[in-house]
Amino acid sequence: MRSLITSSLTLVCLTAAVAASAAAPRNVEVVTSGTPHRPLYSIAFEQDGEHGLAVGDRGTMLVTADGGASWERGQLDTELAAFDAALSGDKRVVVGQMGLIRYSDDGGASWTAVDAGTSQRLMGVSMNASGLAVAVGSFGTILLSEDGGASWRESAFNPATLVKDNYEPHLNDVHVSADGTVTIVGEFGMVLRSPDGGANWEGVHSGDVSLFGLDLHANGLGYAVGQSGTVLRTTDGGATWTSLETDLEANLLGVYADGDGTVTVPGMRRMIVSDDGGESWTQVTDGDVDRNWYIGAAATGEGLFVAGHTGRVLRVEKRPSGG
C-alpha cells in the first residue's frame, strides 16, 4: 500500500458520496505532527496495548509506551524510507526501501541492520508470538523468518505463477496468524494464503484493482482494502472473501476492525467508518481527513490511531460519539 503514496503524493482522488448509513460521526484528534517532508507510512502496537511504533520517510520512527497517548522520536540510523513495522514481545522489525530491515530484541532500545538478501522495496511485515515473521514487497517479494526477524530467507513460491503473462505483482501487506497461517494482499486484487507458515501457497482472490491494507483477527473476521473504494471481508480467516459496497472511488490505504462491528478505513482524502461490519458506511469529516491522506490503522485502550502526511498521528474514535 505504501507504493501508492510514495509514487504520487499529489494524486487527486475523484470520490463519490458514501452511501447513507446509520453510523454516527467520529471525532478526530491530532496527537502529534511532524514536518511535510517526513510522512509516516505505518503504525503498529504490541499486544500489551502500550508499546507501539510509527515509521516513515527517511528512517523516521516515533515510539510510544503509553498506548499512543504520547510519542517520542526514536532512532533507526537510516535515511531510507521505512514502510512498515511489526512488534511481538521484546522483538521489533521494521522494513522499507531497498530491502531495508532493522531488528531489535530489546524492545527497541537498540537496532541491528539485517541482510534481507534483496534490494526490492519491502512494503509490509507481520510477526506472531512464536517468532514467525513474513515481509512482502515489490515484484512478488516474500521473505520468511523463523527467529522473530533476526535472519531471513526468500520464499521459494513465485506469485507470478498466478498472474496472466507471469507479471510479478507488487505485494503490499501481510498478516501472520498465531497458528502460522499467512495472508498477503497486493496487485490485481491478489490475496495469497499459506496455512503452514509459508511452505505452501494458494491464491484465494483476484481482481482488477490493487489491495493496500489488511486486518485479520483470531475469530476469522478480517478486511482488505484498496483502489477505487474496494473493501473485502472474510469470516473464515482469509480462506474466502466477499466484496462490500462503499460507493467510493477513493484509494483506501488501511483498515482496522473492532470486535463489536466497527470498522475504520483511512485513505487518500477519505476516511470511512462502519458500525455494522461493513454493511453500510459513513464518511469521517472531522479534522483534515477529507483533504489529506492517512494510511495504517491500529488500536489500543487509548483509542484508534492512524498515521500519515506531515508525520501526523491521529486518534479517531473507535465507536460513535455517545455510543
Short mmCIF file of C-alpha atoms in Angstrom, two decimals:
data_model
loop_
_atom_site.label_atom_id
_atom_site.label_comp_id
_atom_site.label_asym_id
_atom_site.label_seq_id
_atom_site.Cartn_x
_atom_site.Cartn_y
_atom_site.Cartn_z
CA MET A 1 0.00 0.00 0.00
CA ARG A 2 2.96 2.35 0.60
CA SER A 3 3.83 2.26 -3.11
CA LEU A 4 0.78 4.38 -3.93
CA ILE A 5 1.83 7.13 -1.50
CA THR A 6 5.50 7.26 -2.44
CA SER A 7 4.84 7.23 -6.17
CA SER A 8 2.42 10.16 -6.15
CA LEU A 9 1.64 12.27 -3.12
CA THR A 10 -0.25 14.67 -5.41
CA LEU A 11 -2.76 12.10 -6.58
CA VAL A 12 -6.27 13.53 -6.80
CA CYS A 13 -8.98 11.05 -5.95
CA LEU A 14 -12.38 11.68 -7.53
CA THR A 15 -14.76 10.32 -4.97
CA ALA A 16 -18.47 9.66 -4.97
CA ALA A 17 -20.56 10.17 -1.88
CA VAL A 18 -20.58 7.33 0.64
CA ALA A 19 -23.89 5.59 0.93
CA ALA A 20 -26.09 6.93 3.69
CA SER A 21 -25.91 4.76 6.79
CA ALA A 22 -26.71 4.64 10.46
CA ALA A 23 -23.08 5.06 11.52
CA ALA A 24 -22.55 8.09 13.75
CA PRO A 25 -19.78 10.67 13.19
CA ARG A 26 -16.31 10.21 14.68
CA ASN A 27 -14.22 12.87 16.33
CA VAL A 28 -10.58 13.14 15.25
CA GLU A 29 -7.71 14.50 17.35
CA VAL A 30 -4.12 15.28 16.25
CA VAL A 31 -1.86 13.53 18.79
CA THR A 32 1.45 14.51 17.19
CA SER A 33 2.62 16.19 14.00
CA GLY A 34 5.97 16.43 12.21
CA THR A 35 7.19 18.09 9.02
CA PRO A 36 5.80 17.98 5.46
CA HIS A 37 8.81 16.06 4.16
CA ARG A 38 8.69 13.27 6.73
CA PRO A 39 5.35 11.47 6.33
CA LEU A 40 4.54 8.32 8.29
CA TYR A 41 3.60 5.14 6.44
CA SER A 42 2.66 2.72 9.20
CA ILE A 43 1.62 2.45 12.83
CA ALA A 44 1.67 -0.71 14.96
CA PHE A 45 1.30 -1.76 18.60
CA GLU A 46 2.46 -4.70 20.68
CA GLN A 47 -0.25 -6.93 22.13
CA ASP A 48 0.15 -5.29 25.53
CA GLY A 49 -1.57 -2.25 24.02
CA GLU A 50 1.05 0.09 25.48
CA HIS A 51 4.15 -0.10 23.28
CA GLY A 52 3.98 1.00 19.66
CA LEU A 53 5.89 2.33 16.65
CA ALA A 54 5.09 4.66 13.79
CA VAL A 55 7.58 4.65 10.90
CA GLY A 56 8.05 6.70 7.76
CA ASP A 57 10.21 8.59 5.33
CA ARG A 58 13.98 8.96 5.81
CA GLY A 59 14.02 6.45 8.62
CA THR A 60 11.58 8.44 10.73
CA MET A 61 10.40 6.49 13.78
CA LEU A 62 8.12 7.52 16.62
CA VAL A 63 7.72 5.39 19.74
CA THR A 64 5.06 5.26 22.44
CA ALA A 65 4.93 3.44 25.78
CA ASP A 66 1.50 4.67 26.87
CA GLY A 67 -0.82 3.23 24.24
CA GLY A 68 -0.41 6.12 21.82
CA ALA A 69 -1.28 8.95 24.21
CA SER A 70 2.19 10.45 23.63
CA TRP A 71 5.00 9.85 21.14
CA GLU A 72 8.76 10.42 21.11
CA ARG A 73 11.29 10.27 18.29
CA GLY A 74 13.33 7.05 18.02
CA GLN A 75 16.49 6.20 16.08
CA LEU A 76 16.74 3.80 13.12
CA ASP A 77 20.07 5.10 11.77
CA THR A 78 18.99 5.17 8.10
CA GLU A 79 17.91 7.74 5.52
CA LEU A 80 15.85 5.14 3.69
CA ALA A 81 12.06 5.16 3.94
CA ALA A 82 10.59 2.73 6.47
CA PHE A 83 7.24 1.40 5.28
CA ASP A 84 6.02 -0.97 7.98
CA ALA A 85 6.72 -2.33 11.46
CA ALA A 86 5.82 -5.43 13.48
CA LEU A 87 6.07 -5.97 17.25
CA SER A 88 5.87 -9.10 19.39
CA GLY A 89 7.10 -9.15 22.98
CA ASP A 90 10.54 -7.52 23.02
CA LYS A 91 11.08 -8.15 19.32
CA ARG A 92 10.66 -5.38 16.74
CA VAL A 93 11.06 -5.49 12.96
CA VAL A 94 11.00 -2.50 10.59
CA VAL A 95 11.10 -2.91 6.79
CA GLY A 96 11.34 -0.46 3.93
CA GLN A 97 13.08 0.90 0.88
CA MET A 98 15.84 -1.05 -0.94
CA GLY A 99 15.41 -4.16 1.20
CA LEU A 100 15.70 -2.25 4.48
CA ILE A 101 15.31 -4.44 7.57
CA ARG A 102 16.03 -3.29 11.10
CA TYR A 103 15.69 -5.73 14.01
CA SER A 104 15.51 -5.27 17.78
CA ASP A 105 15.28 -7.90 20.51
CA ASP A 106 15.27 -5.46 23.43
CA GLY A 107 12.01 -3.61 22.91
CA GLY A 108 13.52 -1.07 20.55
CA ALA A 109 16.34 0.12 22.85
CA SER A 110 18.83 -0.86 20.12
CA TRP A 111 18.54 -1.81 16.47
CA THR A 112 20.55 -4.06 14.14
CA ALA A 113 20.74 -3.87 10.35
CA VAL A 114 19.80 -7.25 8.87
CA ASP A 115 20.69 -8.52 5.40
CA ALA A 116 17.41 -9.07 3.56
CA GLY A 117 19.04 -10.81 0.61
CA THR A 118 17.17 -8.44 -1.72
CA SER A 119 17.19 -4.80 -2.77
CA GLN A 120 13.48 -4.78 -3.51
CA ARG A 121 11.23 -2.39 -1.64
CA LEU A 122 9.63 -4.12 1.36
CA MET A 123 6.15 -2.71 1.96
CA GLY A 124 4.67 -4.89 4.70
CA VAL A 125 5.73 -7.08 7.62
CA SER A 126 3.94 -9.14 10.25
CA MET A 127 5.07 -11.39 13.09
CA ASN A 128 3.39 -13.74 15.56
CA ALA A 129 4.34 -14.61 19.14
CA SER A 130 6.16 -17.78 18.01
CA GLY A 131 8.67 -15.72 16.03
CA LEU A 132 7.34 -16.45 12.55
CA ALA A 133 7.72 -13.24 10.54
CA VAL A 134 6.90 -12.51 6.90
CA ALA A 135 7.89 -9.46 4.87
CA VAL A 136 6.46 -8.67 1.42
CA GLY A 137 7.27 -6.16 -1.28
CA SER A 138 7.88 -5.23 -4.89
CA PHE A 139 7.80 -7.72 -7.76
CA GLY A 140 6.39 -10.60 -5.74
CA THR A 141 8.99 -10.49 -2.96
CA ILE A 142 8.19 -12.73 0.03
CA LEU A 143 10.73 -13.11 2.83
CA LEU A 144 10.39 -15.54 5.75
CA SER A 145 11.93 -15.53 9.23
CA GLU A 146 11.58 -18.15 11.97
CA ASP A 147 13.52 -16.23 14.63
CA GLY A 148 11.48 -13.09 15.04
CA GLY A 149 13.25 -11.17 12.30
CA ALA A 150 16.92 -11.77 13.19
CA SER A 151 17.52 -13.65 9.91
CA TRP A 152 15.58 -14.02 6.65
CA ARG A 153 15.30 -16.22 3.59
CA GLU A 154 13.39 -15.75 0.37
CA SER A 155 10.29 -17.86 -0.21
CA ALA A 156 10.53 -20.44 -2.98
CA PHE A 157 7.00 -19.53 -4.06
CA ASN A 158 6.66 -17.18 -7.04
CA PRO A 159 3.35 -15.23 -7.06
CA ALA A 160 3.84 -14.52 -10.78
CA THR A 161 2.66 -18.07 -11.48
CA LEU A 162 -0.84 -16.93 -10.50
CA VAL A 163 -0.87 -13.87 -12.81
CA LYS A 164 -1.55 -13.71 -16.53
CA ASP A 165 1.67 -13.39 -18.57
CA ASN A 166 3.64 -14.16 -15.38
CA TYR A 167 3.70 -10.49 -14.35
CA GLU A 168 5.39 -10.10 -10.95
CA PRO A 169 2.81 -8.43 -8.69
CA HIS A 170 3.69 -5.91 -6.01
CA LEU A 171 2.68 -7.26 -2.59
CA ASN A 172 1.55 -4.57 -0.16
CA ASP A 173 0.52 -6.01 3.20
CA VAL A 174 0.71 -9.24 5.18
CA HIS A 175 -0.72 -10.84 8.30
CA VAL A 176 0.75 -13.77 10.25
CA SER A 177 -1.77 -15.52 12.49
CA ALA A 178 -0.98 -17.22 15.80
CA ASP A 179 -1.30 -20.66 14.16
CA GLY A 180 1.16 -19.77 11.39
CA THR A 181 -1.37 -19.01 8.67
CA VAL A 182 -0.03 -16.24 6.41
CA THR A 183 -2.23 -13.94 4.33
CA ILE A 184 -0.87 -11.46 1.78
CA VAL A 185 -2.61 -8.80 -0.34
CA GLY A 186 -1.32 -6.98 -3.40
CA GLU A 187 -1.83 -6.02 -7.03
CA PHE A 188 -4.59 -7.47 -9.23
CA GLY A 189 -6.84 -7.92 -6.20
CA MET A 190 -4.49 -10.69 -5.16
CA VAL A 191 -4.95 -12.46 -1.83
CA LEU A 192 -2.40 -15.19 -1.16
CA ARG A 193 -2.75 -17.64 1.71
CA SER A 194 -0.41 -20.17 3.29
CA PRO A 195 -1.81 -22.43 6.04
CA ASP A 196 1.64 -23.65 7.09
CA GLY A 197 3.95 -20.70 7.67
CA GLY A 198 4.89 -20.14 4.04
CA ALA A 199 5.65 -23.71 2.98
CA ASN A 200 2.65 -23.93 0.62
CA TRP A 201 0.62 -21.18 -1.03
CA GLU A 202 -2.64 -20.69 -2.86
CA GLY A 203 -4.39 -17.75 -4.45
CA VAL A 204 -7.80 -17.25 -2.83
CA HIS A 205 -8.86 -13.99 -4.52
CA SER A 206 -8.04 -11.96 -7.63
CA GLY A 207 -9.45 -8.90 -9.38
CA ASP A 208 -8.65 -5.74 -11.29
CA VAL A 209 -7.55 -3.36 -8.52
CA SER A 210 -4.67 -3.30 -6.07
CA LEU A 211 -5.21 -4.10 -2.40
CA PHE A 212 -3.18 -1.99 0.04
CA GLY A 213 -4.32 -2.80 3.58
CA LEU A 214 -5.24 -5.90 5.58
CA ASP A 215 -6.62 -6.63 9.05
CA LEU A 216 -7.35 -10.15 10.33
CA HIS A 217 -8.47 -11.33 13.76
CA ALA A 218 -8.30 -14.62 15.66
CA ASN A 219 -12.08 -15.16 15.30
CA GLY A 220 -11.70 -15.34 11.50
CA LEU A 221 -13.10 -11.89 10.76
CA GLY A 222 -10.99 -9.69 8.51
CA TYR A 223 -10.96 -6.94 5.91
CA ALA A 224 -8.80 -5.98 2.95
CA VAL A 225 -8.97 -2.54 1.28
CA GLY A 226 -7.58 -0.94 -1.86
CA GLN A 227 -8.10 1.07 -5.01
CA SER A 228 -11.43 2.52 -6.15
CA GLY A 229 -13.12 2.16 -2.77
CA THR A 230 -12.55 -1.58 -2.63
CA VAL A 231 -13.36 -3.31 0.66
CA LEU A 232 -13.32 -7.09 1.01
CA ARG A 233 -14.49 -9.06 4.05
CA THR A 234 -13.68 -12.55 5.27
CA THR A 235 -15.30 -14.51 8.08
CA ASP A 236 -13.18 -17.66 7.79
CA GLY A 237 -9.67 -16.37 8.42
CA GLY A 238 -9.00 -15.35 4.84
CA ALA A 239 -9.96 -18.55 3.03
CA THR A 240 -12.79 -16.78 1.17
CA TRP A 241 -13.60 -13.10 0.55
CA THR A 242 -16.73 -11.07 -0.22
CA SER A 243 -16.78 -7.60 -1.79
CA LEU A 244 -18.62 -4.88 0.16
CA GLU A 245 -20.29 -1.84 -1.39
CA THR A 246 -18.84 1.57 -0.46
CA ASP A 247 -19.91 3.79 -3.40
CA LEU A 248 -16.39 5.25 -3.35
CA GLU A 249 -13.71 5.76 -6.00
CA ALA A 250 -11.08 6.79 -3.44
CA ASN A 251 -7.96 4.75 -2.77
CA LEU A 252 -8.25 3.16 0.68
CA LEU A 253 -4.93 2.53 2.39
CA GLY A 254 -5.51 0.92 5.78
CA VAL A 255 -8.16 -0.81 7.87
CA TYR A 256 -8.89 -1.72 11.48
CA ALA A 257 -11.91 -3.70 12.68
CA ASP A 258 -13.05 -3.97 16.28
CA GLY A 259 -14.89 -6.93 17.77
CA ASP A 260 -18.18 -5.00 18.03
CA GLY A 261 -18.66 -4.47 14.29
CA THR A 262 -16.96 -1.09 13.98
CA VAL A 263 -14.57 -0.75 11.04
CA THR A 264 -12.32 2.24 10.30
CA VAL A 265 -10.72 2.73 6.87
CA PRO A 266 -8.34 5.65 6.15
CA GLY A 267 -7.20 6.59 2.66
CA MET A 268 -6.45 9.31 0.14
CA ARG A 269 -8.59 12.30 1.12
CA ARG A 270 -11.19 9.98 2.55
CA MET A 271 -11.84 8.08 5.77
CA ILE A 272 -14.89 5.89 6.17
CA VAL A 273 -16.34 4.05 9.15
CA SER A 274 -18.94 1.35 9.65
CA ASP A 275 -20.83 0.32 12.77
CA ASP A 276 -22.32 -2.83 11.25
CA GLY A 277 -19.37 -4.84 9.99
CA GLY A 278 -19.17 -3.09 6.63
CA GLU A 279 -22.79 -3.37 5.56
CA SER A 280 -23.03 0.44 5.47
CA TRP A 281 -20.52 3.28 5.67
CA THR A 282 -20.24 6.89 6.80
CA GLN A 283 -17.56 9.36 5.80
CA VAL A 284 -15.48 10.99 8.56
CA THR A 285 -15.34 14.76 8.05
CA ASP A 286 -13.66 15.95 11.25
CA GLY A 287 -10.11 17.29 11.03
CA ASP A 288 -8.29 17.18 7.68
CA VAL A 289 -9.05 13.59 6.69
CA ASP A 290 -11.04 14.74 3.64
CA ARG A 291 -8.14 16.91 2.43
CA ASN A 292 -5.04 14.79 3.16
CA TRP A 293 -4.02 11.14 3.34
CA TYR A 294 -3.73 8.67 6.19
CA ILE A 295 -2.63 5.08 5.96
CA GLY A 296 -2.05 2.46 8.69
CA ALA A 297 -4.65 1.94 11.42
CA ALA A 298 -4.15 0.30 14.82
CA ALA A 299 -5.94 0.41 18.17
CA THR A 300 -5.21 0.36 21.90
CA GLY A 301 -7.15 1.16 25.04
CA GLU A 302 -6.34 4.81 24.36
CA GLY A 303 -8.21 4.77 21.06
CA LEU A 304 -7.76 4.03 17.37
CA PHE A 305 -4.76 5.62 15.66
CA VAL A 306 -3.88 6.36 12.04
CA ALA A 307 -0.63 7.77 10.62
CA GLY A 308 0.04 9.80 7.52
CA HIS A 309 1.10 13.05 5.92
CA THR A 310 3.47 15.51 7.65
CA GLY A 311 4.36 12.91 10.27
CA ARG A 312 0.92 13.07 11.83
CA VAL A 313 -0.67 10.58 14.18
CA LEU A 314 -4.42 10.97 14.65
CA ARG A 315 -6.64 9.48 17.33
CA VAL A 316 -10.02 8.52 15.89
CA GLU A 317 -12.99 7.49 17.99
CA LYS A 318 -13.40 3.73 17.69
CA ARG A 319 -17.09 3.98 18.46
CA PRO A 320 -19.72 6.61 17.70
CA SER A 321 -19.88 9.71 19.86
CA GLY A 322 -22.04 8.99 22.86
CA GLY A 323 -22.05 5.26 21.98
#
